[in-house]
CSV table of C-alpha atoms in Angstrom, one decimal:
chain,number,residue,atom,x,y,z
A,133,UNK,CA,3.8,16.5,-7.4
A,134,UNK,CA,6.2,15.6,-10.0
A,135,UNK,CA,10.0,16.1,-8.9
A,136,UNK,CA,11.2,20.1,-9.6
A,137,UNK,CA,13.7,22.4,-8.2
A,138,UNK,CA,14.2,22.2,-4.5
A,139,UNK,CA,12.4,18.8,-4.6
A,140,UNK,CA,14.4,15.2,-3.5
A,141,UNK,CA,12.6,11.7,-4.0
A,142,UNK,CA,14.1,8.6,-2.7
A,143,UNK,CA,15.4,6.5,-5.3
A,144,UNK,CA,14.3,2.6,-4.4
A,145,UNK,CA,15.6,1.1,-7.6
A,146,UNK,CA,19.3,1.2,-6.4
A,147,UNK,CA,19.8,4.3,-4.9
A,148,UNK,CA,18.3,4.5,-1.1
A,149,UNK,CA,18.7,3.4,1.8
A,150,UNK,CA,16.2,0.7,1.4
A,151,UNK,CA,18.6,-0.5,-1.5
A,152,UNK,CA,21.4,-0.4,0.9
A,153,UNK,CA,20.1,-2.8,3.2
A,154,UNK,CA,18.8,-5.2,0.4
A,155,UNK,CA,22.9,-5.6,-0.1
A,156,UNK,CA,24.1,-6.2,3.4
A,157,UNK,CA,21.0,-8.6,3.9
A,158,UNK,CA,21.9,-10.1,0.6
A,159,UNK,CA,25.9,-10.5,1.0
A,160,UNK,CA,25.0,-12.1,4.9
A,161,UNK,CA,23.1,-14.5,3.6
A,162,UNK,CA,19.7,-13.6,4.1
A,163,UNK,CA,17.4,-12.6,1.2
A,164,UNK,CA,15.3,-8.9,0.3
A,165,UNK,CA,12.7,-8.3,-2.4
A,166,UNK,CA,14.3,-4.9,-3.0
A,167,UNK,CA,17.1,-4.3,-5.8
A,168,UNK,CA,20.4,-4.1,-4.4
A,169,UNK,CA,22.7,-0.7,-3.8
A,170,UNK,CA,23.9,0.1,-7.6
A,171,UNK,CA,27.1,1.9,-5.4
A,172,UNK,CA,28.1,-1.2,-3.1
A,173,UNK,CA,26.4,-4.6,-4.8
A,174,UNK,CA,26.4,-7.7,-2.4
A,175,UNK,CA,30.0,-9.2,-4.0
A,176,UNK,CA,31.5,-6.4,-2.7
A,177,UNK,CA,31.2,-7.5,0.6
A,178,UNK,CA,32.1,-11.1,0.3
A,179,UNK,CA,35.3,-11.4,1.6
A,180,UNK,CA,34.5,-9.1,4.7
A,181,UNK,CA,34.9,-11.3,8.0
A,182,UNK,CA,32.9,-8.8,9.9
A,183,UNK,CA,30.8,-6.0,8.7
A,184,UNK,CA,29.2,-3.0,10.8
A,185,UNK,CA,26.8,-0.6,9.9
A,186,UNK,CA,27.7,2.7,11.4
A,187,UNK,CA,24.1,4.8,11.4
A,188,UNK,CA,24.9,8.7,12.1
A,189,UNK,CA,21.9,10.7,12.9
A,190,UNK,CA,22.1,13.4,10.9
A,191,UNK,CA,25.0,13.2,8.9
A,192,UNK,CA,24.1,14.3,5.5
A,193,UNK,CA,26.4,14.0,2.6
A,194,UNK,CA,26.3,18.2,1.7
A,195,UNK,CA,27.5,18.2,5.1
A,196,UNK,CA,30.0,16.1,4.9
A,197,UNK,CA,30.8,17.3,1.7
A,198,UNK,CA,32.6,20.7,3.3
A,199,UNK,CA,34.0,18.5,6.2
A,200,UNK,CA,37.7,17.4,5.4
A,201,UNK,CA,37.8,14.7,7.7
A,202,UNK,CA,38.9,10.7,7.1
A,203,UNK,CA,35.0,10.1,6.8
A,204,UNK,CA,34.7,12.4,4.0
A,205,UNK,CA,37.9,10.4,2.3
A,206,UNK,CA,36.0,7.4,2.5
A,207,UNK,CA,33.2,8.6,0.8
A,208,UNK,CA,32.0,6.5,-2.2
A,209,UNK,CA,28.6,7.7,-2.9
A,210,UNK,CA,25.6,9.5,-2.1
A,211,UNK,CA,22.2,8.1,-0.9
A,212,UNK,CA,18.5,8.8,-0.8
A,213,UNK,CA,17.0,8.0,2.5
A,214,UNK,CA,13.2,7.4,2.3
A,215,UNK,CA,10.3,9.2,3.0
A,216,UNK,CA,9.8,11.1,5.1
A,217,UNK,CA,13.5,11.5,5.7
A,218,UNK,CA,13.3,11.4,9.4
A,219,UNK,CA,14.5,9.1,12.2
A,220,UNK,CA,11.0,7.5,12.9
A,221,UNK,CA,10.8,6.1,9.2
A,222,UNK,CA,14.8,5.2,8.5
A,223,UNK,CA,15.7,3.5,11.6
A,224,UNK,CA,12.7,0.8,11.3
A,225,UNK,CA,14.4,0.3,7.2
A,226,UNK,CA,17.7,-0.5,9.2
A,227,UNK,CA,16.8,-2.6,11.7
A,228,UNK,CA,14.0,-5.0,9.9
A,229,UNK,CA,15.2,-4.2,6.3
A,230,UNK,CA,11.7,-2.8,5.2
A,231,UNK,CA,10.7,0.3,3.0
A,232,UNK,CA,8.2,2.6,4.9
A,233,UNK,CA,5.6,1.0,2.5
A,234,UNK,CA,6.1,-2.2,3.9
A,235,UNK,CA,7.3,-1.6,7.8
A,236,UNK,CA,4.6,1.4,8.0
A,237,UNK,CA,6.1,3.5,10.5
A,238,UNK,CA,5.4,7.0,9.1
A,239,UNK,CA,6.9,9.7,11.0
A,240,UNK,CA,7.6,10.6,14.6
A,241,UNK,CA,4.0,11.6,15.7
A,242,UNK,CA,1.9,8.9,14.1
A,243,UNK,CA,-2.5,7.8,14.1
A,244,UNK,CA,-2.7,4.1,15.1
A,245,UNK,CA,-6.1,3.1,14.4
A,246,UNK,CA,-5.6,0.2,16.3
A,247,UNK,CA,-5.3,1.9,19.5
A,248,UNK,CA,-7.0,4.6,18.5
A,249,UNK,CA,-4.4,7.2,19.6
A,250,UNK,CA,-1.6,9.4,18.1
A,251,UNK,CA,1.6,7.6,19.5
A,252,UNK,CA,5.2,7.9,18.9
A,253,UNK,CA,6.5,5.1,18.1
A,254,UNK,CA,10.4,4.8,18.8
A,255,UNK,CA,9.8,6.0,22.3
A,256,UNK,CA,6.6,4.0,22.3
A,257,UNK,CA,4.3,6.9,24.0
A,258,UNK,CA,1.0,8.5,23.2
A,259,UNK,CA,1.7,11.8,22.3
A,260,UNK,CA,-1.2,13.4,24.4
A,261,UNK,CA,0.5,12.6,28.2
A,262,UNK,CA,3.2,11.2,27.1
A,263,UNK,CA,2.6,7.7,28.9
A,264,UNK,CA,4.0,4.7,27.7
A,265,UNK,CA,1.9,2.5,25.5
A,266,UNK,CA,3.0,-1.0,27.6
A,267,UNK,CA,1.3,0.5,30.6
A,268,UNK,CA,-2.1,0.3,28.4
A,269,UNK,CA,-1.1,-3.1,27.9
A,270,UNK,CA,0.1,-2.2,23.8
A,271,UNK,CA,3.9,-3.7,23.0
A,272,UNK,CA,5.5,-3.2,19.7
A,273,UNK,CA,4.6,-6.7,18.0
A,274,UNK,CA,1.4,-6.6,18.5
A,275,UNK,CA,1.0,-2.8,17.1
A,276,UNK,CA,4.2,-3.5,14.7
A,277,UNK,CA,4.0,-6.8,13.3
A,278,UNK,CA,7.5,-6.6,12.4
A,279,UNK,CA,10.1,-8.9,12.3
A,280,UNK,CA,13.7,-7.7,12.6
A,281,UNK,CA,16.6,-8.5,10.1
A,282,UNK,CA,18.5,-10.2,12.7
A,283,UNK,CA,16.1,-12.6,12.6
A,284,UNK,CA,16.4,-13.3,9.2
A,285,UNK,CA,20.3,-13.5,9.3
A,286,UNK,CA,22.0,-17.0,10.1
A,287,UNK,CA,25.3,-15.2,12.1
A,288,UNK,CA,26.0,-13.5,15.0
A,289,UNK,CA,24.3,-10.1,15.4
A,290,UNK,CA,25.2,-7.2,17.4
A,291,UNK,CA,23.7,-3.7,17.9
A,292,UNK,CA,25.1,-1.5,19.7
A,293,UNK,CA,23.4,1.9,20.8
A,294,UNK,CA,23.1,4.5,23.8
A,295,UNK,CA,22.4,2.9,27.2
A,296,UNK,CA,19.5,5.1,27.8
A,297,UNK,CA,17.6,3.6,24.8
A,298,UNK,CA,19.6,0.4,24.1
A,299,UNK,CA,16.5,-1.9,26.3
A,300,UNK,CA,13.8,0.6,25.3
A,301,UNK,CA,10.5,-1.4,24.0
A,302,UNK,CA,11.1,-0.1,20.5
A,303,UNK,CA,14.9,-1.6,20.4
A,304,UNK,CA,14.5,-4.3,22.7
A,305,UNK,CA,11.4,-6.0,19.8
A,306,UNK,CA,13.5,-4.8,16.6
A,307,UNK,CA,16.9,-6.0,18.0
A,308,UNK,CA,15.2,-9.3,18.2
A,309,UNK,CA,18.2,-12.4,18.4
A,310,UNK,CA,21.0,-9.3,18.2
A,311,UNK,CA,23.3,-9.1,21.4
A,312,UNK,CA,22.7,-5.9,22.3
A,313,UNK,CA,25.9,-3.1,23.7
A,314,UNK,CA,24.7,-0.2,25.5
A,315,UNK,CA,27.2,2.4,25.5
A,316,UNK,CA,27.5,6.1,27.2
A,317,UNK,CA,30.2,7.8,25.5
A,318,UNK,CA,31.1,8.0,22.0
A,319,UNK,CA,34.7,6.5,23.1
A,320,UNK,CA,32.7,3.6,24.5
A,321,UNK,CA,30.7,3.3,21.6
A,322,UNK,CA,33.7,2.5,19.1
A,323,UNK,CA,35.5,0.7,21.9
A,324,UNK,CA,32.5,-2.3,21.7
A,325,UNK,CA,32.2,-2.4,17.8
A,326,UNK,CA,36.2,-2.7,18.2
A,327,UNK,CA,35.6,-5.7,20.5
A,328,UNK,CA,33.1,-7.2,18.3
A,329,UNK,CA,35.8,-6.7,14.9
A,330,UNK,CA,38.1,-8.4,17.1
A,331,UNK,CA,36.3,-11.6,18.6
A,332,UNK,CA,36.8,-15.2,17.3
A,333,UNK,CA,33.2,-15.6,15.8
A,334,UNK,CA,33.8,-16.9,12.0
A,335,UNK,CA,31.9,-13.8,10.7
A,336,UNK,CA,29.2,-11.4,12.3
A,337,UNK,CA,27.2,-8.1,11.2
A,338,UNK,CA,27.1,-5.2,13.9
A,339,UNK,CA,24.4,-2.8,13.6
A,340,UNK,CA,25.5,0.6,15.6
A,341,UNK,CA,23.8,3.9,16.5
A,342,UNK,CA,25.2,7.6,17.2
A,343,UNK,CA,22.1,10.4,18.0
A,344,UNK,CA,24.2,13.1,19.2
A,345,UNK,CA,24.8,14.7,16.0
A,346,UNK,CA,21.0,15.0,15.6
A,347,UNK,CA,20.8,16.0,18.6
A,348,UNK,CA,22.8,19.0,19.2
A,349,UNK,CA,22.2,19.9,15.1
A,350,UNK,CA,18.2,20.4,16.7
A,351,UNK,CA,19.4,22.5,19.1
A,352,UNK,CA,22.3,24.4,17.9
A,353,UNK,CA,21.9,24.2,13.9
A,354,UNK,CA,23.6,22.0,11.8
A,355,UNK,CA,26.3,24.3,10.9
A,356,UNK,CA,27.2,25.6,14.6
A,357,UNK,CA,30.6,24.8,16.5
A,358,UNK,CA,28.9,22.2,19.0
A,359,UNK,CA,27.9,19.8,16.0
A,360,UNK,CA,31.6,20.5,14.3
A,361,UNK,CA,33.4,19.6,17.1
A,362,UNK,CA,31.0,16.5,18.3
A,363,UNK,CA,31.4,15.5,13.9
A,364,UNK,CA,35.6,16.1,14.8
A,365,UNK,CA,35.2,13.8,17.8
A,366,UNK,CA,33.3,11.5,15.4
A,367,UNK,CA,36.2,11.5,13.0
A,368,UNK,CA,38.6,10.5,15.1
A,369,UNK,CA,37.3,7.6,16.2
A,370,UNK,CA,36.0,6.4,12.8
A,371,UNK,CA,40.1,6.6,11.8
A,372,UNK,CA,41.3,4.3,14.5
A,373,UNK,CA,38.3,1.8,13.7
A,374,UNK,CA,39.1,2.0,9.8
A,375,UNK,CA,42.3,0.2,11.2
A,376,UNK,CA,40.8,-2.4,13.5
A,377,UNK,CA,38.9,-3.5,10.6
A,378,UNK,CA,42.0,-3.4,7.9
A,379,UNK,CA,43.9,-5.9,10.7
A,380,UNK,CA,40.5,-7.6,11.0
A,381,UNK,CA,39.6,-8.3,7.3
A,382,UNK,CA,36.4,-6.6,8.2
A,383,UNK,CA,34.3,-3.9,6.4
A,384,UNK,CA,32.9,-0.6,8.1
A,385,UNK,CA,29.9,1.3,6.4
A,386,UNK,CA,28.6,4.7,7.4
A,387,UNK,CA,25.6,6.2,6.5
A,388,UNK,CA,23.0,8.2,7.9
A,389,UNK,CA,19.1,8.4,8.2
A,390,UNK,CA,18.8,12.2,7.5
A,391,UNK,CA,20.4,15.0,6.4
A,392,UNK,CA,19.4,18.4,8.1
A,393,UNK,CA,18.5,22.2,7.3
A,394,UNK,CA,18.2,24.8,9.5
A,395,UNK,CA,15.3,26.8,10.2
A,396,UNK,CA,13.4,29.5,12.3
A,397,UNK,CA,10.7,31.6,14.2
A,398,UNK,CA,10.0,33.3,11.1
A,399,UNK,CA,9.5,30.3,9.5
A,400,UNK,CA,6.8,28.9,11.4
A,401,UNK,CA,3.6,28.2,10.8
A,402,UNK,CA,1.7,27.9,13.7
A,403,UNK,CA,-2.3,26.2,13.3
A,404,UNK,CA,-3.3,28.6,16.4
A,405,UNK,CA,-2.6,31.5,13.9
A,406,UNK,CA,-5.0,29.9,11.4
A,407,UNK,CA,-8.2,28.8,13.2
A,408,UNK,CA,-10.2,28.3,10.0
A,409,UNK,CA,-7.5,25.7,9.0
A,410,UNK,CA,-7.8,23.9,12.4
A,411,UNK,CA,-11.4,23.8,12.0
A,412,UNK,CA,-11.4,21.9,8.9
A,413,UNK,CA,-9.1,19.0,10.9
A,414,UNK,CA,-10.5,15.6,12.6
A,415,UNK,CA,-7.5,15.3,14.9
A,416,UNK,CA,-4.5,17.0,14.5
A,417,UNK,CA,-1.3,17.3,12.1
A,418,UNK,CA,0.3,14.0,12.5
A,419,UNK,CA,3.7,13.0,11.1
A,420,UNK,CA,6.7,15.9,11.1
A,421,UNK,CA,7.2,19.9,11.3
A,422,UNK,CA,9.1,19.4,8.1
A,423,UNK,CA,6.2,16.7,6.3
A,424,UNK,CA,2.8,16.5,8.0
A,425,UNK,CA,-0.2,14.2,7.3
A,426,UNK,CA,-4.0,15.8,8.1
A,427,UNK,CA,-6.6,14.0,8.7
A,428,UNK,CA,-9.6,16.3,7.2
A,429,UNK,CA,-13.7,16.1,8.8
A,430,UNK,CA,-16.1,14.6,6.5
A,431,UNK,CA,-17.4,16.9,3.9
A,432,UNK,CA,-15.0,19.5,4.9
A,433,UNK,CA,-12.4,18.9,2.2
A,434,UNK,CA,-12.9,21.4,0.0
A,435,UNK,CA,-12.8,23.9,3.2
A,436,UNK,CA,-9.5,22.5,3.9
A,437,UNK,CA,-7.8,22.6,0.0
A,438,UNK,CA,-9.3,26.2,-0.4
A,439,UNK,CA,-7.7,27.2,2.8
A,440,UNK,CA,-4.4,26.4,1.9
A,441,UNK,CA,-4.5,27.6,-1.8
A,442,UNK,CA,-5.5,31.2,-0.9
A,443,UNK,CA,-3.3,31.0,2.3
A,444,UNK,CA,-0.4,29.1,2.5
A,445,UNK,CA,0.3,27.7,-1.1
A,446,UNK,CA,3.6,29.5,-1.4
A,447,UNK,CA,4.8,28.1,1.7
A,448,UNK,CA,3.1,24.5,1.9
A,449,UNK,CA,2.9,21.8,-1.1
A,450,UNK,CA,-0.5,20.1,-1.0
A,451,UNK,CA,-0.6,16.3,-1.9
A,452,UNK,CA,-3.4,13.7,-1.4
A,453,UNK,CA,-2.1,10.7,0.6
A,454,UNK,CA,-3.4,8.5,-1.8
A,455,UNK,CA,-1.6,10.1,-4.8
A,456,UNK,CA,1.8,9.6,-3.1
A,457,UNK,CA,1.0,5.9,-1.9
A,458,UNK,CA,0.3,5.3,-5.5
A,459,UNK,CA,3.5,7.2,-6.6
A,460,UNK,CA,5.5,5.0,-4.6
A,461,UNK,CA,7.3,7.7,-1.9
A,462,UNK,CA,7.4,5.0,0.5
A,463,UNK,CA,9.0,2.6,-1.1
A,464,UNK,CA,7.9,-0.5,-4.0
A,465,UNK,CA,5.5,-3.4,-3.6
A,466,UNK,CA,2.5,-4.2,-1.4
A,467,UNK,CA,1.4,-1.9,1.3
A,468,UNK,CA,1.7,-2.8,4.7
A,469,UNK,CA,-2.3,-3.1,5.4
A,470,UNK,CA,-2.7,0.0,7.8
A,471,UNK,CA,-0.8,2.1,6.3
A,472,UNK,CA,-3.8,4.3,4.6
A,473,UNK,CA,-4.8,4.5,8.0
A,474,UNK,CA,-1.6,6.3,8.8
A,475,UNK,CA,-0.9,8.6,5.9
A,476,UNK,CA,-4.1,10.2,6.6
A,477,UNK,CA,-5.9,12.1,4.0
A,478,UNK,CA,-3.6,14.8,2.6
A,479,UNK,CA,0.3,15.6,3.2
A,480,UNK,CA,1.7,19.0,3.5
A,481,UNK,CA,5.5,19.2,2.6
A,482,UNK,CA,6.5,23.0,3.9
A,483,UNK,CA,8.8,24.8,0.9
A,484,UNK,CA,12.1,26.3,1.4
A,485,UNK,CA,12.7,26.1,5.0
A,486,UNK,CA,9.3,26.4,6.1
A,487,UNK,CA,7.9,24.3,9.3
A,488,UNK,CA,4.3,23.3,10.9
A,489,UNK,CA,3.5,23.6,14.0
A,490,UNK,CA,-0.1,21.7,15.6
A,491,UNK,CA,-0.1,22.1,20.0
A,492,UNK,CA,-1.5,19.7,21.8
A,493,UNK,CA,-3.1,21.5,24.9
A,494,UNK,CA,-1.1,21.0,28.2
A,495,UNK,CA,2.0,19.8,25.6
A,496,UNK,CA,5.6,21.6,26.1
A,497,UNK,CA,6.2,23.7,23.5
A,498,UNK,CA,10.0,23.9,22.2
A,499,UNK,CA,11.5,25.4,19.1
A,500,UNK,CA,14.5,23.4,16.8
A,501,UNK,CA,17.1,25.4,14.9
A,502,UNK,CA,17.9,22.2,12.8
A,503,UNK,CA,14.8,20.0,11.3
A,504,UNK,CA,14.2,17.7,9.1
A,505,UNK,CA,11.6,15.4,7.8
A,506,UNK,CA,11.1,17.3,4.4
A,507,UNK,CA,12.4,16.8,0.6
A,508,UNK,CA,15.4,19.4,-0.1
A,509,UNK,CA,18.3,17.5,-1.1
A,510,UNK,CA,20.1,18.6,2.5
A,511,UNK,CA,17.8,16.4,4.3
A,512,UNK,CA,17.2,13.7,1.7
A,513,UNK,CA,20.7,12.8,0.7
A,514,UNK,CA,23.0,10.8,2.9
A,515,UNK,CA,26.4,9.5,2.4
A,516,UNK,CA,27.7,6.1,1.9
A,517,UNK,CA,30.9,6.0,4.0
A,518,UNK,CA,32.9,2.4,3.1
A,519,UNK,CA,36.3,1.2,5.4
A,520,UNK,CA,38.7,-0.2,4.0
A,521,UNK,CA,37.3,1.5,0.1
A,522,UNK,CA,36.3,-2.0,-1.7
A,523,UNK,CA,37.9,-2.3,-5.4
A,524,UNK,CA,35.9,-1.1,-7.7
C-alpha cells in the first residue's frame, strides 16, 4: 500500500511521536538512535528546570483543532503517532523511548510465541480467561526485554498515573527507577505534577497519564457532551499548571497517543457472518478492531486473499506483514527479534470507518462508539501542546 486519500503514515524522520521522544531523551541527557522532533529540537528545552510530559489518551489534534480552549492556544504542531495508532503500541514509545519496531508491542490483543498465547499486554492477561500472566509464572521482562527510559536518564524521574493501574505489572517494569504518583481524580492528578514543578530537585522529567478521555470517547463517541465536558475539565487544569511551570522555569508538553473516529453497528464486520473466512485462520484476528493481524493455516493462503478480494475488498485493505515490516510502519532500524512472530502473516486495515470483530467463545461481547487503531488522519495525528510556547 502506498499512501492515498484517506490514508496516514507515521512520519519517523522528524515527525512522530517516536521523534518526540528522541528530543526529550536527548535534551535530559540521555541519548536515542532516532532523529529528533523537526517541531521542538532538543535546544529548545535547555533551559527548562523541570519538564513533564502530559500523555492524553485520545486527544487528537482535529479534535482539538474545533476546541477553543488554552490547550488549543498552545498548540505548536501536529504529530504522527505510530502504528498501529493505539494505546498498546504508543505508551511502550513513551515510556522506554522505542518505535514499535524495536519495543515490539503490536496492538492490544497480541500472539506471544513465547508463551504460546494471545495476551494483552498493558493489563498483562491472556485474552482467553482473562487470567493474569504472573500467575503462570510470565512477568513483563522476561516476555518484554525492555528497558525503560528512566533508566537511561541521569535525574529524577516521576510518572504519575491512575491509582488503579499506577502498580500494575505493565507500569510497575516500564516505570523502572521513576517515583511513581497514583492519583484518583483529575484535580489530584495536576495537583502531584504541581508538587513535582515545585520541589527543590535541580531538574527532573515527569512522565504523566490521563485515560478518561479515551475512555468515555469509547463509550460515548468522540464528539459527545461527556468527552467535551471531561476535555473542559482538562482545560482548566492545564491553565493553572501553564502557570506553576512559568513561576517554576519549567516546560509542560502535551501530546496524545491516538486520535479517534467514531463508528458503528453497521459498520461491523463480524468473522461469525463469514465462516469461510474463519476457516482459512490458524488462531484468531489478533491486534485491533480498527488494524488486525491474521495468522493464515498452511496452504490456505490463497483461500484466505480470495476471500477477501471478492468479499470484503471495499471495506478492508489487504497487506502482507512482511511488506509493511519492510516498508518501515513500525518505525526505522533493526527489528526487535519476535516481532514477525507478532505481525502475523497478513494485516487488514478496515476503510472509512469500518471495524473487525473475531469472538472468543465464552468472551463478553461489547460494542465502542469511538475506536481507533486504524490510519485516517483523525486517529493518526496528535497534537504537540508546549507550556510556556519556546521561542522559535
Amino acid at each position: 500500500m502506498t499512501p492515498d486519500a484517506g490514508i496516514t503514515l507515521p512520519d519517523y524522520h522528524g515527525g512522530s511521536l517516536v521523534n518526540l521522544m528522541s528530543t526529550l531523551t536527548t535534551a535530559l541527557g540521555g541519548t536515542s538512535p532516532y532523529a529528533p522532533l523537526t517541531a521542538l529540537p532538543p535546544q529548545a528545552l535547555a533551559d527548562a528546570r523541570h519538564v513533564v510530559l502530559l500523555v492524553v489518551d485520545g486527544l487528537g489534534h482535529d479534535f482539538l483543532l474545533g476546541c477553543d480552549s488554552v490547550l488549543r492556544r498552545h498548540l505548536r504542531s501536529p504529530l504522527t503517532s505510530v502504528f498501529p495508532s493505539t494505546t498498546a503500541s504508543a505508551i511502550p514509545t513513551f515510556l522506554t523511548g522505542l518505535a514499535p519496531q524495536q519495543h515490539g508491542l503490536t496492538g492490544w490483543h497480541m500472539y506471544f510465541r513465547e508463551i504460546g498465547a494471545i495476551a494483552a499486554p498493558l493489563p498483562f492477561r491472556v485474552r482467553a480467561g482473562r487470567h493474569s500472566l504472573r500467575d503462570a509464572g510470565v512477568t513483563p521482562a522476561t516476555l518484554f526485554g525492555l528497558t525503560p527510559l528512566f533508566d537511561r536518564l541521569s535525574l529524577p524521574c516521576h510518572v504519575v498515573s491512575p491509582k488503579h493501574i499506577i502498580h500494575s505489572d505493565f507500569n510497575v517494569a516500564l516505570s523502572g527507577k521513576a517515583t511513581r504518583h497514583g492519583y484518583e481524580t483529575l484535580d489530584e492528578m495536576f495537583a502531584l505534577i504541581a508538587e513535582c514543578l515545585r520541589s527543590d530537585a535541580p531538574r527532573s522529567y515527569v512522565h504523566a497519564y490521563w485515560p478518561q478521555l479515551d475512555s468515555l470517547a469509547h463509550e460515548y463517541g468522540i464528539h459527545s457532551p461527556q468527552v467535551a465536558e471531561a476535555f473542559a475539565a482538562l482545560d482548566a487544569g492545564f491553565a493553572r499548571l501553564v502557570g506553576v511551570a512559568r513561576d517554576s522555569g519549567s516546560r509542560v508538553i502535551v501530546t496524545a497517543d491516538h486520535g479517534f473516529i467514531d463508528t458503528s453497528a453497521e459498520e461491523t464486520i463480524d468473522l461469525d457472518d463469514h465462516p469461510g473466512l474463519r476457516e482459512t485462520l490458524l488462531l484468531p484476528l489478533c491486534g485491533e478492531p480498527r488494524m488486525a493481524y491474521a495468522y493464515v493455516r498452511a496452504g490456505r493462503e490463497t483461500q484466505f486473499e480470495n476471500y477477501i478480494r471478492e468479499n470484503l475488498t471495499d471495506r478492508v485493505h489487504l497487506l502482507k506483514s512482511a511488506d509493511i515490516l519492510q516498508q518501515g510502519w513500525l518505525g526505522p532500524g533493526e527489528a526487535h527479534p519476535a516481532l514477525r512472530d507478532r505481525l502475523g502473516d497478513y494485516v487488514l486495515i478496515p476503510r472509512g470507518r469500518t471495524i473487525l470483530r473475531d469472538w472468543l467463545k465464552g468472551e463478553a461481547r461489547h460494542t465502542h462508539i469511538g475506536v481507533h487503531g486504524g490510519l485516517t488522519a483523525a486517529e493518526m495525528i496528535v497534537p504537540l501542546v508546549v507550556a510556556p510556547l519556546p521561542e522559535s
